[in-house]
Coordinates of C-alpha atoms in Angstrom, one line a residue:
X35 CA -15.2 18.5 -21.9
X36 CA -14.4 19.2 -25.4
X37 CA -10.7 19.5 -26.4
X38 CA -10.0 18.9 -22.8
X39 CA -6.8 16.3 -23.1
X40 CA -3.5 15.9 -22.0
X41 CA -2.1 18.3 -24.9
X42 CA -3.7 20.7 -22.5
X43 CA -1.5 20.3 -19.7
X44 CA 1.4 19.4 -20.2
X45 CA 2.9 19.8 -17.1
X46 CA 2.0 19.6 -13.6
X47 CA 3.0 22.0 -10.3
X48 CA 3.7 20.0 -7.4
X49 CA 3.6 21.8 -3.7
X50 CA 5.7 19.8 -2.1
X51 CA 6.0 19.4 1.7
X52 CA 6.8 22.4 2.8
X53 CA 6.6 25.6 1.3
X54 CA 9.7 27.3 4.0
X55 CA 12.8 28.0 2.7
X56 CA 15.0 27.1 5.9
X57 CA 12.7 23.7 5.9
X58 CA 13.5 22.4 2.7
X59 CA 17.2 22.6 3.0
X60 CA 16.7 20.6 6.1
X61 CA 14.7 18.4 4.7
X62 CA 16.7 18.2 1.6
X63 CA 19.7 16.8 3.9
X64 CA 17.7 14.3 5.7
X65 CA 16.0 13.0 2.8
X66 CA 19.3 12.7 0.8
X67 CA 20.9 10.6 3.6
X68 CA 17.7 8.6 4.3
X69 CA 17.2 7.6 0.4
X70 CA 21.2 6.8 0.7
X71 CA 20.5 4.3 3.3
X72 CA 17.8 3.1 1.1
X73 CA 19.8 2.2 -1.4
X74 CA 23.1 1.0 0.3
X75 CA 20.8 -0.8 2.8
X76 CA 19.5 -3.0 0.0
X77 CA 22.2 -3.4 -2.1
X78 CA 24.2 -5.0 0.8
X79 CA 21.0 -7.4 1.0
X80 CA 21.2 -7.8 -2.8
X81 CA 25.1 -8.7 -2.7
X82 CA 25.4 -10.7 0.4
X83 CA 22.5 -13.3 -0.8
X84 CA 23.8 -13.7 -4.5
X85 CA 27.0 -13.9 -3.4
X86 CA 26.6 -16.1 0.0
X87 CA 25.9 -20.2 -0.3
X88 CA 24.7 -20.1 3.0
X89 CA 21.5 -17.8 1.7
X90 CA 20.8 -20.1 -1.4
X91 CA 17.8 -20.8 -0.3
X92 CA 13.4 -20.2 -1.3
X93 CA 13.4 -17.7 2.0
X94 CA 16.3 -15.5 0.8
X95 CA 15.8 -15.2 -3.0
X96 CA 12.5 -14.1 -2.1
X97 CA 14.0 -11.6 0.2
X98 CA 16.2 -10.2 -2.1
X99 CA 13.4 -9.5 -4.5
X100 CA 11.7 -7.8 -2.0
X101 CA 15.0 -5.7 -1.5
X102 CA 14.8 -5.0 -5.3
X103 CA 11.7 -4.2 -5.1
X104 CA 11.8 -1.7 -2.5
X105 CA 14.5 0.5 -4.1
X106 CA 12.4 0.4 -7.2
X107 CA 9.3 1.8 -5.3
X108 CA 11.2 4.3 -3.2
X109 CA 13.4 5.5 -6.7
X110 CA 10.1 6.0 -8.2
X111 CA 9.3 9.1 -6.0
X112 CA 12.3 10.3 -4.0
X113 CA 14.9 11.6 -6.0
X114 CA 12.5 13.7 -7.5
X115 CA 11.3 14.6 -4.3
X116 CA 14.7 15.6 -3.4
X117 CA 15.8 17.6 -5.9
X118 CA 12.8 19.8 -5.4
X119 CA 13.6 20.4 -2.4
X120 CA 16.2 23.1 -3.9
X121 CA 13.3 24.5 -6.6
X122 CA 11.2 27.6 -6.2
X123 CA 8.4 26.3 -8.8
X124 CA 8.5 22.3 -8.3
X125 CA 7.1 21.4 -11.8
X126 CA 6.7 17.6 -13.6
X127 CA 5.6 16.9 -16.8
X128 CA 2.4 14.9 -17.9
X129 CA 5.2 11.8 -18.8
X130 CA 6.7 11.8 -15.8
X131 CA 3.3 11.9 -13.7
X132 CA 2.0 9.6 -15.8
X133 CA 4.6 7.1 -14.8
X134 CA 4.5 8.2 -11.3
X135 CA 1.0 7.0 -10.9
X136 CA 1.7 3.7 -13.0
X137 CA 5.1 2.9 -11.3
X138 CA 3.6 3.2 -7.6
X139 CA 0.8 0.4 -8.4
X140 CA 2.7 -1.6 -10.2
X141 CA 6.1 -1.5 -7.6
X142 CA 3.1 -1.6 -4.9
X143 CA 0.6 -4.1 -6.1
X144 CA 3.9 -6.5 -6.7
X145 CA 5.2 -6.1 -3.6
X146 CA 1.8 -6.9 -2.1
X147 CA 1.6 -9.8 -4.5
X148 CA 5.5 -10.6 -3.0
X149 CA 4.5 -10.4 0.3
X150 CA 1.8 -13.1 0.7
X151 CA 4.5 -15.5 -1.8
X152 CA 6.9 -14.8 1.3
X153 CA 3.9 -16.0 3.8
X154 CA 3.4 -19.2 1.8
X155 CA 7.4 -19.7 2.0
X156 CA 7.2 -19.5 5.8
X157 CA 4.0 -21.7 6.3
X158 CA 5.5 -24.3 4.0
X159 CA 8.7 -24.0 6.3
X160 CA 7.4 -24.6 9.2
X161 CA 3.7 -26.3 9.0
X162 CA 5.7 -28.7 6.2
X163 CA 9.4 -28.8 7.0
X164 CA 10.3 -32.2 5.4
X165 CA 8.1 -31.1 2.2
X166 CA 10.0 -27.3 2.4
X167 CA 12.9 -27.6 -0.6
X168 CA 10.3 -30.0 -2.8
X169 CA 7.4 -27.5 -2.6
X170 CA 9.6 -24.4 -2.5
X171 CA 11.8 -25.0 -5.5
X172 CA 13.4 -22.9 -8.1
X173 CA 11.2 -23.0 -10.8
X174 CA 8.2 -22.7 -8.5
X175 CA 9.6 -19.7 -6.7
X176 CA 10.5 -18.0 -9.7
X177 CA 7.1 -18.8 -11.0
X178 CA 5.8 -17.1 -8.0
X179 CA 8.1 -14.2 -8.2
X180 CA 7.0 -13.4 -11.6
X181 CA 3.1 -14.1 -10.9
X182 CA 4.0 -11.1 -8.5
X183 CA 5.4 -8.8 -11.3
X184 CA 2.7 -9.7 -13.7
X185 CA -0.3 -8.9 -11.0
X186 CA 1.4 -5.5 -10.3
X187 CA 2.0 -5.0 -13.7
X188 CA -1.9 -5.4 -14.3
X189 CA -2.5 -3.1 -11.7
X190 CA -0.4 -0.6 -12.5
X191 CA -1.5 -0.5 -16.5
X192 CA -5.3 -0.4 -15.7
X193 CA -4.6 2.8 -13.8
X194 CA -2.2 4.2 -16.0
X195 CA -4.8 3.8 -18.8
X196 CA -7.6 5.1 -17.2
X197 CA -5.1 8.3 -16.0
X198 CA -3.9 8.9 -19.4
X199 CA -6.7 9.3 -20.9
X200 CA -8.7 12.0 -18.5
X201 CA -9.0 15.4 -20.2
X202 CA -6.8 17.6 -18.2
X203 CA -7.4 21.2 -19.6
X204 CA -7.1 23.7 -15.9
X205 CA -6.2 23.3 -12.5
X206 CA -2.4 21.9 -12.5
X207 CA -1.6 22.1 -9.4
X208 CA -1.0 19.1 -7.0
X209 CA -0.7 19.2 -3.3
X210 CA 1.9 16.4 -2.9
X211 CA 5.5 15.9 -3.5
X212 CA 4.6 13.4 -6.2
X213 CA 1.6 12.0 -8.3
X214 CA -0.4 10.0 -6.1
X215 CA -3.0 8.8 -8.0
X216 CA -6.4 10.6 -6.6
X217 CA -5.0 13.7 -6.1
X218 CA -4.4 13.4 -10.2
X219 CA -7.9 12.2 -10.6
X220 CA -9.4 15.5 -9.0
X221 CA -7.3 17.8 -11.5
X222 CA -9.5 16.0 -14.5
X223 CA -11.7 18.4 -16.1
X224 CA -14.7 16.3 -15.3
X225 CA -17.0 14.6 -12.4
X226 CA -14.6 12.2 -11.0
X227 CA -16.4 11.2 -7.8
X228 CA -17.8 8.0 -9.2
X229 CA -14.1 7.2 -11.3
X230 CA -12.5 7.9 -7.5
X231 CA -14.6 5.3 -5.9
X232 CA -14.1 3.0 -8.5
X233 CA -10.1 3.2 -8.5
X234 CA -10.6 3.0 -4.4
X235 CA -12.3 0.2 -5.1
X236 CA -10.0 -1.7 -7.7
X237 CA -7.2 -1.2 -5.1
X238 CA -9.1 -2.4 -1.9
X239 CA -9.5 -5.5 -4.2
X240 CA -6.2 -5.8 -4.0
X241 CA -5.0 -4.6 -1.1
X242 CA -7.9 -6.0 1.3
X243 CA -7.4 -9.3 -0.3
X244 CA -3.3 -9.5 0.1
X245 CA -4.1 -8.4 3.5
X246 CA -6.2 -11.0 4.6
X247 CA -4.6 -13.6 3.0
X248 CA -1.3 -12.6 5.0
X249 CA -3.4 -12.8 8.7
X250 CA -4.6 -16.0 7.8
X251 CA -1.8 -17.2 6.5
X252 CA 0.3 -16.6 9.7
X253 CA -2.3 -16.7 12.0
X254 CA -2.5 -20.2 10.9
X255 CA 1.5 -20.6 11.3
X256 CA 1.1 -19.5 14.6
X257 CA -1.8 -21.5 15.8
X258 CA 0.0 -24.9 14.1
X259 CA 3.3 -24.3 16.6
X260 CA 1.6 -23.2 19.5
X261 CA 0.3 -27.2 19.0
X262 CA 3.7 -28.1 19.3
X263 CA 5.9 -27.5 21.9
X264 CA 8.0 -24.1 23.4
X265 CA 10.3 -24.5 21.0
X266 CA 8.6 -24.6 18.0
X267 CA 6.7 -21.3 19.3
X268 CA 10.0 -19.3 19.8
X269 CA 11.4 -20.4 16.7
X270 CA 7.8 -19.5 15.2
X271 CA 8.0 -16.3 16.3
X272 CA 11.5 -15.5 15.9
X273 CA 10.8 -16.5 12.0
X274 CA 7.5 -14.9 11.2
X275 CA 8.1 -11.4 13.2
X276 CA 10.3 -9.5 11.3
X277 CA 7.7 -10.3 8.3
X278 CA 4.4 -9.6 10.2
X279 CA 5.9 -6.3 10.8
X280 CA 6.9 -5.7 7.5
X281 CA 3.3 -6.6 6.0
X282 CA 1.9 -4.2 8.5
X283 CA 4.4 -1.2 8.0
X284 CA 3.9 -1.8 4.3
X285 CA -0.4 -2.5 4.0
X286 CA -1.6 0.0 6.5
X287 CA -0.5 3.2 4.9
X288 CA -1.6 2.3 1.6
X289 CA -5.0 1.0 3.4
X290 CA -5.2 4.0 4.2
X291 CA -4.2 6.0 1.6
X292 CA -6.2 4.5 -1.2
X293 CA -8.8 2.4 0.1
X294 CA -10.3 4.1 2.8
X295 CA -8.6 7.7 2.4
X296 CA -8.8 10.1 5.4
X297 CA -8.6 12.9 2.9
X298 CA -6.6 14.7 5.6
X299 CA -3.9 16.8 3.6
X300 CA -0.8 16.7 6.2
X301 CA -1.9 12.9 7.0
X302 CA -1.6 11.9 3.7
X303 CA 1.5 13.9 2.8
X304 CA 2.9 11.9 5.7
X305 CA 1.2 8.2 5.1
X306 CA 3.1 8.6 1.8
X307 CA 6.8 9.6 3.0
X308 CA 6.1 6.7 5.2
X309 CA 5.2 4.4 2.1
X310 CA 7.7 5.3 0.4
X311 CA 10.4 6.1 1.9
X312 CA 10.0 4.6 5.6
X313 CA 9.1 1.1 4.7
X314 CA 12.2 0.5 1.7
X315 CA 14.3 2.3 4.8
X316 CA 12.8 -0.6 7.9
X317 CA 12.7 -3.9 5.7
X318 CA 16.6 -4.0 5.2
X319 CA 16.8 -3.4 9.2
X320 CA 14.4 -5.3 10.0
X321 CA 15.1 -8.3 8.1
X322 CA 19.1 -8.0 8.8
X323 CA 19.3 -6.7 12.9
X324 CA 16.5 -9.8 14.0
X325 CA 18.4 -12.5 11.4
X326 CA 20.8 -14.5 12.4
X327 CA 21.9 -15.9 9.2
X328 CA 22.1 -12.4 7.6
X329 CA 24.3 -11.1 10.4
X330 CA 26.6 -14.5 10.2
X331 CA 26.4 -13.3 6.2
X332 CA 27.2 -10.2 6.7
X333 CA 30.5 -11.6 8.9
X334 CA 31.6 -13.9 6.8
X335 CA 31.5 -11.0 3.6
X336 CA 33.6 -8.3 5.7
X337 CA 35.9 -11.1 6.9
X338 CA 36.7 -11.8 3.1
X339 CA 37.7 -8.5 2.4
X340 CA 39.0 -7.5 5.6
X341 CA 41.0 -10.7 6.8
X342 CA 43.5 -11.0 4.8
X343 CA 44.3 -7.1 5.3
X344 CA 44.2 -8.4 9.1
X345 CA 46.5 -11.0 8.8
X346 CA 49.7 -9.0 6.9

């Protein structure tokens, strides 16, 4: 459509998840304290692996970026989504939606990106263990790190181009508490079935691939110690759960979100809460209640402060 750009619309109405009063302030309360736990929750991950010697190692720097990582993607959405939780008309402009939708695939697709990277750590660790600290140096964990970035930065910018540019010139209205990408898509002022599937499929590429790459990958892990002895299993195990649930708290909504979406409205309202706030909300607990060294960590940093206090 002629003249049909983003100068058009600048601004977008957002619905929210709830349209009752009384909800919202409840809401408002629980998703303040749940975005505080967020943050404090990886923070403390963030402090007690830069600042512990015992965590120096390729498993916990990876960790903490993960930690980082996951407060980025939750801040990208949720304070917004709590402070309209006290507006009558919950209204973004065409910037901030704009960086929404490139913020949540390029946070996401990293993460993705950071997730298999953490798989590889764990195979090396256990399938090579006398190999581990030579493989999984410094430079070639930062190099991975930043291979993560850069992937999720690619994903993010050839959707943030492709958005920018749609002529948005009537509908403004978006049933979400943020913009998700293909509920931004249908707004355009044009056919976008054919641009929809071709997103979808851009990020199934992604996603899909991660995915199986991360089954494989510890499937194989699994298969190696099972070769070995009782030992080797437990300790297998004990390793490698707290990340396969991670990779599946983390992949399945956005599986189903963008690559095979169920175009269900309250479903996908709740797939992203769960995205976005749920999983940055798990991974600190997950990765600090079934760790041993983290809780030692964790000791060891309160004792520090705390002992001395103790002792006089």
């Amino acid at each position: 459509m002629e003249g049909g750009n983003q100068s058009v619309v600048s601004e977008f109405i957002l619905w929210g998840l709830s349209r009752s009063e009384n909800l919202q302030a409840l809401l408002f309360v629980v998703f303040l304290i749940l975005y505080l736990f967020i943050v404090s929750g990886n923070i403390v991950i963030l402090v007690l692996i830069t600042t512990d010697r015992h965590l120096h190692s390729p498993m916990y720097f990876l960790l903490a970026n993960l930690s980082f990582v996951d407060m980025c993607l939750s801040s990208n959405t949720t304070p917004k989504m709590i402070s309209d939780f006290l507006r009558e008309v919950k209204t973004i402009s065409f910037a901030g939606c704009m960086s929404q939708v490139f913020f949540s695939h390029c946070i996401g697709g990293g993460e993705m990106v950071l997730l298999v990277v953490m798989a590889y750590d764990r195979y090396v660790a256990i399938c090579k263990p006398l190999h581990y600290f030579t493989i999984m140096n410094l430079k070639r964990c930062t190099g991975l790190v930043l291979i993560s970035w850069t992937t999720g930065f690619i994903h993010g910018i050839s959707y943030y181009v492709v958005v920018v540019q749609l002529p948005f010139c009537g509908p403004k209205e978006i049933d979400s508490f943020f913009c998700d990408m293909p509920l931004v898509i249908k707004l355009a002022c044009m056919d976008y079935h054919d641009l929809n599937t071709l997103m979808n499929a851009e990020c199934g590429v992604v996603a899909v691939t991660c995915f199986f790459l991360l089954l494989v990958s510890y499937t194989y892990i699994l298969f190696t110690v099972c070769q070995s002895s009782k030992a080797g299993v437990s300790k297998a195990l004990s390793t490698c759960s707290a990340h396969i649930t991670v990779v599946m708290i983390f992949f399945l909504p956005c599986i189903f979100i963008y690559v095979w979406p169920l175009s269900i409205t309250w479903l996908d309202k709740f797939l992203a809460v769960f995205y976005s706030v749920f999983t940055p909300l798990l991974n600190p607990a997950i990765y600090t209640l079934r760790n041993k060294e983290m809780k030692n960590a964790m000791k060891r940093f309160i004792g520090k402060f705390l002992g001395p206090k103790g002792n006089s």
